[in-house]
Amino acid sequence: MTPTIGDLAHWWQLAPSGLVVLDEQDRILQVNQTLNHWLGCSNSQLIHQPVSELFTAEAHLLYQGVLAFRLSAMGAIDEAHLNLRTQQGESFPVLCSARRLNAPDPPITLITMLPIARKDQLERELLEARQAAQSALEE
């Protein structure tokens, strides 16, 4: 049985990744429920906001300074490690990929965000262990 448009819209909302659709000025047109849940806010709080407002201060600078330019120039971003800012002010690490679609007119951008909290924690623990080993060797 072929899924209907209604089924696809429902599944899009429940996808295991955060999904965002942007207009040509990088303002949010649509987000899925998964991203709303991660951030702790509703669609009405996000729609028409600049996408860079989703990120922590550091990730905001990276997005504005590098990724938005790369997306505009090359039409794609692959596997950018950014941190979302939750409603409670906490950091939520994600791996972002994006594609700019020139059709329809006006163009839109699709962004997918995969949660990487476990990967982020493991990398921090590995770095701490490496620093501890380096300190032990120096002593």
Coordinates of N, CA, C and O in Angstrom, one line a residue:
M1 N 0.8 -1.2 0.0 CA 0.0 0.0 0.0 C 0.9 1.3 0.0 O 1.8 1.4 0.8
T2 N 0.6 2.2 -0.9 CA 1.4 3.4 -1.0 C 0.9 4.4 0.1 O -0.3 4.6 0.2
P3 N 1.9 5.0 0.8 CA 1.5 6.0 1.8 C 0.9 7.2 1.2 O 1.2 7.6 0.1
T4 N -0.1 7.8 1.8 CA -0.7 9.0 1.3 C 0.1 10.2 1.8 O 1.0 10.1 2.7
I5 N -0.2 11.4 1.2 CA 0.5 12.6 1.6 C 0.3 12.9 3.1 O 1.2 13.3 3.8
G6 N -0.9 12.6 3.6 CA -1.2 12.8 5.0 C -0.3 11.9 5.9 O 0.2 12.3 6.9
D7 N -0.1 10.6 5.5 CA 0.8 9.7 6.2 C 2.2 10.2 6.2 O 2.9 10.2 7.2
L8 N 2.7 10.7 5.1 CA 4.1 11.2 5.0 C 4.3 12.4 5.9 O 5.3 12.5 6.5
A9 N 3.3 13.3 5.9 CA 3.4 14.5 6.8 C 3.4 14.0 8.2 O 4.2 14.6 9.0
H10 N 2.7 13.0 8.6 CA 2.7 12.5 10.0 C 4.0 11.9 10.3 O 4.6 12.2 11.4
W11 N 4.6 11.1 9.4 CA 5.9 10.5 9.6 C 7.0 11.5 9.7 O 7.9 11.3 10.4
W12 N 6.9 12.5 8.9 CA 7.9 13.6 8.9 C 7.9 14.2 10.3 O 9.0 14.5 10.8
Q13 N 6.8 14.4 10.9 CA 6.7 15.0 12.2 C 7.4 14.1 13.3 O 8.0 14.6 14.2
L14 N 7.4 12.8 13.1 CA 7.9 11.8 14.1 C 9.3 11.3 13.7 O 9.7 10.3 14.4
A15 N 9.9 11.8 12.7 CA 11.2 11.3 12.3 C 12.2 11.3 13.4 O 12.1 12.2 14.3
P16 N 13.2 10.4 13.5 CA 14.1 10.4 14.6 C 15.2 11.5 14.5 O 16.1 11.5 15.4
S17 N 15.1 12.3 13.5 CA 16.0 13.5 13.4 C 15.2 14.7 13.4 O 14.0 14.7 13.1
G18 N 15.8 15.8 13.8 CA 15.2 17.1 13.7 C 15.2 17.6 12.3 O 16.2 17.5 11.6
L19 N 14.1 18.1 11.8 CA 14.0 18.5 10.4 C 13.5 20.0 10.4 O 12.6 20.3 11.1
V20 N 14.1 20.8 9.5 CA 13.8 22.2 9.4 C 13.7 22.5 7.9 O 14.5 22.1 7.1
V21 N 12.7 23.4 7.6 CA 12.6 24.0 6.2 C 12.8 25.5 6.4 O 12.1 26.1 7.2
L22 N 13.7 26.0 5.5 CA 14.0 27.5 5.6 C 13.6 28.2 4.3 O 13.6 27.6 3.2
D23 N 13.3 29.5 4.4 CA 13.0 30.3 3.2 C 14.3 30.8 2.7 O 15.4 30.5 3.2
E24 N 14.3 31.6 1.7 CA 15.5 32.1 1.0 C 16.3 33.1 1.9 O 17.5 33.3 1.7
Q25 N 15.7 33.6 3.0 CA 16.5 34.4 4.0 C 16.9 33.7 5.2 O 17.2 34.2 6.2
D26 N 16.9 32.3 5.1 CA 17.2 31.4 6.3 C 16.3 31.6 7.5 O 16.8 31.4 8.6
R27 N 15.1 31.9 7.2 CA 14.1 32.0 8.3 C 13.3 30.7 8.3 O 13.1 30.1 7.2
I28 N 12.9 30.2 9.5 CA 12.3 28.9 9.6 C 10.8 29.0 9.1 O 10.0 29.8 9.5
L29 N 10.5 28.1 8.1 CA 9.2 27.9 7.6 C 8.4 26.8 8.3 O 7.3 26.8 8.6
Q30 N 9.2 25.7 8.7 CA 8.6 24.5 9.3 C 9.6 23.8 10.0 O 10.8 23.7 9.6
V31 N 9.3 23.2 11.2 CA 10.1 22.2 11.9 C 9.2 21.0 12.3 O 8.0 21.2 12.3
N32 N 9.9 19.9 12.6 CA 9.1 18.8 13.0 C 9.0 18.7 14.5 O 9.7 19.4 15.2
Q33 N 8.1 17.8 15.0 CA 7.9 17.6 16.4 C 9.1 17.2 17.1 O 9.3 17.5 18.3
T34 N 9.9 16.4 16.5 CA 11.2 15.9 17.1 C 12.0 17.1 17.6 O 12.5 17.1 18.7
L35 N 12.2 18.1 16.7 CA 13.0 19.2 17.0 C 12.3 20.1 18.1 O 13.0 20.5 19.0
N36 N 11.0 20.2 18.0 CA 10.3 20.9 19.0 C 10.5 20.3 20.4 O 10.7 21.0 21.4
H37 N 10.5 18.9 20.4 CA 10.7 18.2 21.7 C 12.1 18.4 22.2 O 12.3 18.7 23.4
W38 N 13.1 18.3 21.4 CA 14.5 18.6 21.8 C 14.7 19.9 22.4 O 15.3 20.1 23.4
L39 N 14.1 20.9 21.8 CA 14.3 22.3 22.2 C 13.4 22.7 23.3 O 13.6 23.7 24.0
G40 N 12.3 22.0 23.5 CA 11.3 22.3 24.5 C 10.5 23.6 24.2 O 10.1 24.3 25.1
C41 N 10.2 23.7 22.9 CA 9.3 24.9 22.5 C 8.4 24.4 21.4 O 8.5 23.3 20.8
S42 N 7.5 25.3 21.0 CA 6.4 25.0 20.0 C 6.8 25.6 18.7 O 7.7 26.4 18.5
N43 N 6.1 25.1 17.7 CA 6.2 25.7 16.3 C 6.1 27.2 16.3 O 6.9 27.9 15.6
S44 N 5.1 27.7 17.0 CA 4.8 29.1 17.0 C 6.0 29.9 17.5 O 6.2 31.1 17.1
Q45 N 6.8 29.4 18.4 CA 8.0 30.0 18.9 C 9.1 30.0 17.9 O 10.1 30.8 18.0
L46 N 9.1 29.1 16.9 CA 10.2 29.0 16.0 C 9.9 29.5 14.6 O 10.9 30.0 13.9
I47 N 8.7 29.4 14.1 CA 8.4 29.8 12.8 C 8.7 31.3 12.5 O 8.4 32.1 13.4
H48 N 9.3 31.6 11.4 CA 9.8 32.9 11.0 C 11.0 33.5 11.7 O 11.4 34.6 11.5
Q49 N 11.6 32.7 12.6 CA 12.8 33.1 13.3 C 14.0 32.7 12.4 O 13.9 31.7 11.6
P50 N 15.1 33.4 12.5 CA 16.3 33.0 11.7 C 16.8 31.7 12.3 O 16.8 31.4 13.5
V51 N 17.2 30.8 11.4 CA 17.7 29.4 11.9 C 18.8 29.5 12.8 O 18.9 28.7 13.7
S52 N 19.7 30.6 12.7 CA 20.8 30.7 13.6 C 20.4 30.9 15.0 O 21.2 30.6 15.9
E53 N 19.1 31.3 15.3 CA 18.6 31.5 16.6 C 18.4 30.1 17.4 O 18.3 30.1 18.6
L54 N 18.5 29.0 16.6 CA 18.3 27.7 17.2 C 19.6 27.3 18.0 O 19.5 26.4 18.8
F55 N 20.7 27.9 17.7 CA 22.0 27.5 18.1 C 22.5 28.2 19.4 O 22.1 29.3 19.6
T56 N 23.5 27.6 20.0 CA 24.2 28.3 21.1 C 25.0 29.4 20.5 O 25.2 29.5 19.3
A57 N 25.6 30.3 21.3 CA 26.3 31.5 20.8 C 27.5 31.0 19.9 O 27.7 31.6 18.9
E58 N 28.2 30.0 20.3 CA 29.4 29.6 19.5 C 28.9 29.0 18.2 O 29.5 29.3 17.2
A59 N 27.9 28.2 18.2 CA 27.3 27.6 17.0 C 26.7 28.6 16.1 O 26.8 28.5 14.9
H60 N 26.1 29.6 16.7 CA 25.5 30.7 16.0 C 26.6 31.4 15.2 O 26.4 31.7 14.0
L61 N 27.7 31.7 15.8 CA 28.8 32.3 15.1 C 29.3 31.5 13.9 O 29.6 31.9 12.8
L62 N 29.5 30.2 14.2 CA 29.9 29.2 13.2 C 28.9 29.2 12.0 O 29.3 29.2 10.8
Y63 N 27.7 29.1 12.3 CA 26.7 29.1 11.3 C 26.7 30.4 10.4 O 26.8 30.3 9.2
Q64 N 26.7 31.5 11.1 CA 26.6 32.8 10.4 C 27.9 33.0 9.6 O 27.9 33.6 8.5
G65 N 29.1 32.7 10.2 CA 30.4 33.0 9.7 C 30.9 32.1 8.6 O 31.6 32.5 7.7
V66 N 30.5 30.8 8.7 CA 31.0 29.8 7.7 C 29.9 29.1 7.0 O 29.9 29.0 5.8
L67 N 29.0 28.5 7.7 CA 28.1 27.5 7.1 C 27.1 28.2 6.2 O 26.7 27.7 5.2
A68 N 26.5 29.3 6.6 CA 25.6 30.0 5.8 C 26.2 30.4 4.4 O 25.6 30.3 3.4
F69 N 27.5 30.9 4.5 CA 28.2 31.2 3.3 C 28.4 29.9 2.4 O 28.2 30.0 1.2
R70 N 28.8 28.8 3.0 CA 29.0 27.6 2.3 C 27.7 27.1 1.7 O 27.7 26.7 0.5
L71 N 26.7 27.2 2.4 CA 25.4 26.8 1.9 C 24.9 27.6 0.7 O 24.5 27.1 -0.3
S72 N 25.2 28.9 0.8 CA 24.8 29.8 -0.3 C 25.7 29.6 -1.5 O 25.2 29.5 -2.6
A73 N 27.0 29.4 -1.3 CA 27.9 29.2 -2.4 C 27.9 27.8 -3.0 O 28.0 27.7 -4.3
M74 N 27.8 26.8 -2.2 CA 27.9 25.4 -2.7 C 26.5 24.7 -2.7 O 26.4 23.6 -3.3
G75 N 25.6 25.2 -2.0 CA 24.2 24.6 -2.0 C 24.1 23.5 -1.1 O 23.1 22.8 -1.0
A76 N 25.1 23.2 -0.3 CA 25.1 22.0 0.7 C 26.0 22.2 1.8 O 27.1 22.8 1.7
I77 N 25.7 21.6 2.9 CA 26.5 21.4 4.1 C 26.4 20.0 4.5 O 25.3 19.4 4.6
D78 N 27.5 19.3 4.8 CA 27.5 17.9 5.2 C 28.2 17.8 6.6 O 29.3 18.3 6.7
E79 N 27.5 17.2 7.5 CA 28.0 16.8 8.8 C 28.7 17.9 9.6 O 29.8 17.7 10.0
A80 N 28.0 19.0 9.8 CA 28.5 20.1 10.6 C 28.1 19.8 12.0 O 26.9 19.6 12.3
H81 N 29.1 19.8 12.9 CA 28.8 19.6 14.4 C 28.4 20.9 15.0 O 29.2 21.8 15.1
L82 N 27.1 21.1 15.4 CA 26.6 22.3 16.0 C 25.9 22.0 17.3 O 25.6 20.8 17.5
N83 N 25.7 23.0 18.1 CA 25.0 22.8 19.4 C 23.7 23.6 19.4 O 23.8 24.8 19.2
L84 N 22.6 22.9 19.5 CA 21.3 23.6 19.7 C 21.2 24.2 21.1 O 21.8 23.7 22.0
R85 N 20.4 25.3 21.2 CA 20.2 25.9 22.5 C 18.7 25.6 22.9 O 17.8 26.0 22.3
T86 N 18.5 24.8 24.0 CA 17.2 24.4 24.4 C 16.5 25.6 25.1 O 17.2 26.6 25.5
Q87 N 15.2 25.5 25.3 CA 14.5 26.5 26.0 C 15.0 26.7 27.4 O 14.9 27.9 27.9
Q88 N 15.6 25.7 28.0 CA 16.2 25.8 29.4 C 17.6 26.4 29.3 O 18.3 26.5 30.4
G89 N 18.1 26.7 28.1 CA 19.5 27.3 28.0 C 20.6 26.2 27.9 O 21.7 26.5 28.0
E90 N 20.2 24.9 27.8 CA 21.2 23.9 27.8 C 21.6 23.7 26.3 O 20.9 24.0 25.4
S91 N 22.8 23.1 26.2 CA 23.4 22.7 24.9 C 22.9 21.3 24.5 O 22.9 20.4 25.3
F92 N 22.5 21.2 23.2 CA 22.1 19.9 22.7 C 22.9 19.6 21.4 O 22.6 20.2 20.3
P93 N 23.9 18.8 21.4 CA 24.8 18.6 20.2 C 24.1 17.8 19.1 O 23.4 16.8 19.4
V94 N 24.3 18.3 17.9 CA 23.7 17.7 16.7 C 24.7 17.7 15.6 O 25.6 18.5 15.5
L95 N 24.5 16.8 14.6 CA 25.2 16.8 13.4 C 24.3 17.2 12.3 O 23.2 16.6 12.1
C96 N 24.6 18.3 11.6 CA 23.7 18.9 10.7 C 24.1 18.7 9.2 O 25.3 18.8 9.0
S97 N 23.2 18.4 8.4 CA 23.4 18.4 6.9 C 22.3 19.3 6.3 O 21.2 19.3 6.9
A98 N 22.6 20.0 5.2 CA 21.6 20.8 4.6 C 21.7 20.8 3.1 O 22.8 20.6 2.6
R99 N 20.6 21.1 2.4 CA 20.6 21.2 1.0 C 19.7 22.4 0.6 O 18.6 22.5 1.1
R100 N 20.2 23.3 -0.3 CA 19.4 24.3 -0.8 C 18.8 23.8 -2.1 O 19.5 23.3 -3.0
L101 N 17.5 24.0 -2.2 CA 16.7 23.6 -3.4 C 16.3 24.8 -4.1 O 15.6 25.6 -3.6
N102 N 16.8 24.9 -5.4 CA 16.5 26.1 -6.2 C 15.1 26.1 -6.7 O 14.5 27.1 -7.1
A103 N 14.5 24.9 -6.8 CA 13.1 24.8 -7.2 C 12.4 24.2 -6.0 O 12.9 23.2 -5.4
P104 N 11.4 24.7 -5.5 CA 10.4 25.7 -6.0 C 11.0 27.1 -6.0 O 12.1 27.3 -5.5
D105 N 10.2 28.0 -6.6 CA 10.6 29.4 -6.6 C 9.6 30.1 -5.6 O 8.4 30.0 -5.8
P106 N 10.1 30.7 -4.6 CA 11.5 30.9 -4.2 C 12.1 29.7 -3.6 O 11.4 28.8 -3.2
P107 N 13.5 29.6 -3.6 CA 14.2 28.5 -3.1 C 13.9 28.2 -1.7 O 13.6 29.1 -0.9
I108 N 14.1 27.0 -1.3 CA 14.0 26.6 0.2 C 15.3 25.8 0.5 O 16.0 25.3 -0.4
T109 N 15.5 25.7 1.8 CA 16.6 24.9 2.3 C 16.1 23.9 3.3 O 15.2 24.2 4.1
L110 N 16.6 22.7 3.1 CA 16.2 21.6 4.0 C 17.4 21.2 4.9 O 18.5 21.1 4.4
I111 N 17.1 21.1 6.2 CA 18.2 20.8 7.2 C 17.7 19.6 8.0 O 16.6 19.5 8.4
T112 N 18.6 18.7 8.2 CA 18.4 17.5 9.0 C 19.4 17.6 10.2 O 20.6 17.9 9.9
M113 N 19.0 17.3 11.4 CA 19.9 17.3 12.5 C 19.8 16.0 13.3 O 18.7 15.6 13.7
L114 N 20.9 15.3 13.4 CA 20.9 14.1 14.2 C 21.5 14.3 15.5 O 22.6 14.9 15.7
P115 N 20.9 13.8 16.6 CA 21.4 14.0 17.9 C 22.7 13.2 18.1 O 22.8 12.0 17.7
I116 N 23.7 13.8 18.7 CA 25.0 13.1 18.9 C 25.5 13.3 20.4 O 26.7 13.4 20.6
A117 N 24.6 13.3 21.3 CA 25.0 13.6 22.7 C 25.9 12.5 23.2 O 26.9 12.8 23.9
R118 N 25.6 11.2 22.9 CA 26.5 10.1 23.3 C 27.9 10.2 22.7 O 28.9 10.1 23.4
K119 N 28.0 10.5 21.4 CA 29.2 10.7 20.7 C 30.0 11.9 21.3 O 31.2 11.8 21.6
D120 N 29.3 13.0 21.6 CA 29.9 14.2 22.2 C 30.5 13.8 23.6 O 31.6 14.2 23.9
Q121 N 29.8 13.1 24.4 CA 30.2 12.7 25.7 C 31.4 11.8 25.7 O 32.4 12.0 26.4
L122 N 31.4 10.8 24.8 CA 32.5 9.9 24.6 C 33.8 10.7 24.1 O 34.9 10.4 24.6
E123 N 33.6 11.6 23.2 CA 34.8 12.4 22.8 C 35.4 13.2 24.0 O 36.6 13.3 24.1
R124 N 34.5 13.8 24.8 CA 35.0 14.6 26.0 C 35.7 13.7 26.9 O 36.8 14.0 27.4
E125 N 35.2 12.5 27.2 CA 35.8 11.5 28.1 C 37.2 11.1 27.5 O 38.2 10.9 28.3
L126 N 37.2 10.8 26.2 CA 38.5 10.4 25.6 C 39.5 11.5 25.7 O 40.7 11.3 26.0
L127 N 39.1 12.8 25.5 CA 40.0 13.9 25.6 C 40.6 14.0 27.0 O 41.8 14.2 27.2
E128 N 39.7 13.9 28.0 CA 40.1 14.0 29.4 C 41.1 12.9 29.8 O 42.1 13.1 30.5
A129 N 40.8 11.6 29.3 CA 41.7 10.5 29.5 C 43.1 10.8 28.9 O 44.1 10.5 29.5
R130 N 43.0 11.3 27.7 CA 44.3 11.6 27.0 C 45.1 12.7 27.7 O 46.3 12.5 27.9
Q131 N 44.4 13.7 28.2 CA 45.1 14.7 29.0 C 45.6 14.2 30.3 O 46.8 14.5 30.7
A132 N 44.9 13.3 31.0 CA 45.4 12.7 32.2 C 46.6 11.8 31.9 O 47.6 11.8 32.7
A133 N 46.6 11.1 30.8 CA 47.7 10.2 30.4 C 48.9 11.1 30.1 O 50.1 10.8 30.5
Q134 N 48.7 12.2 29.4 CA 49.8 13.1 29.1 C 50.4 13.7 30.4 O 51.7 13.8 30.5
S135 N 49.6 14.1 31.3 CA 50.1 14.7 32.6 C 50.9 13.6 33.3 O 51.9 13.9 33.9
A136 N 50.4 12.4 33.3 CA 51.1 11.3 34.0 C 52.5 11.0 33.4 O 53.5 10.8 34.1
L137 N 52.6 11.1 32.1 CA 53.8 10.9 31.4 C 54.8 12.0 31.7 O 56.0 11.8 31.8
E138 N 54.3 13.3 31.8 CA 55.2 14.4 32.1 C 55.7 14.4 33.5 O 56.8 14.9 33.7
E139 N 55.0 13.8 34.4 CA 55.4 13.7 35.8 C 56.5 12.6 35.9 O 57.4 12.5 36.5

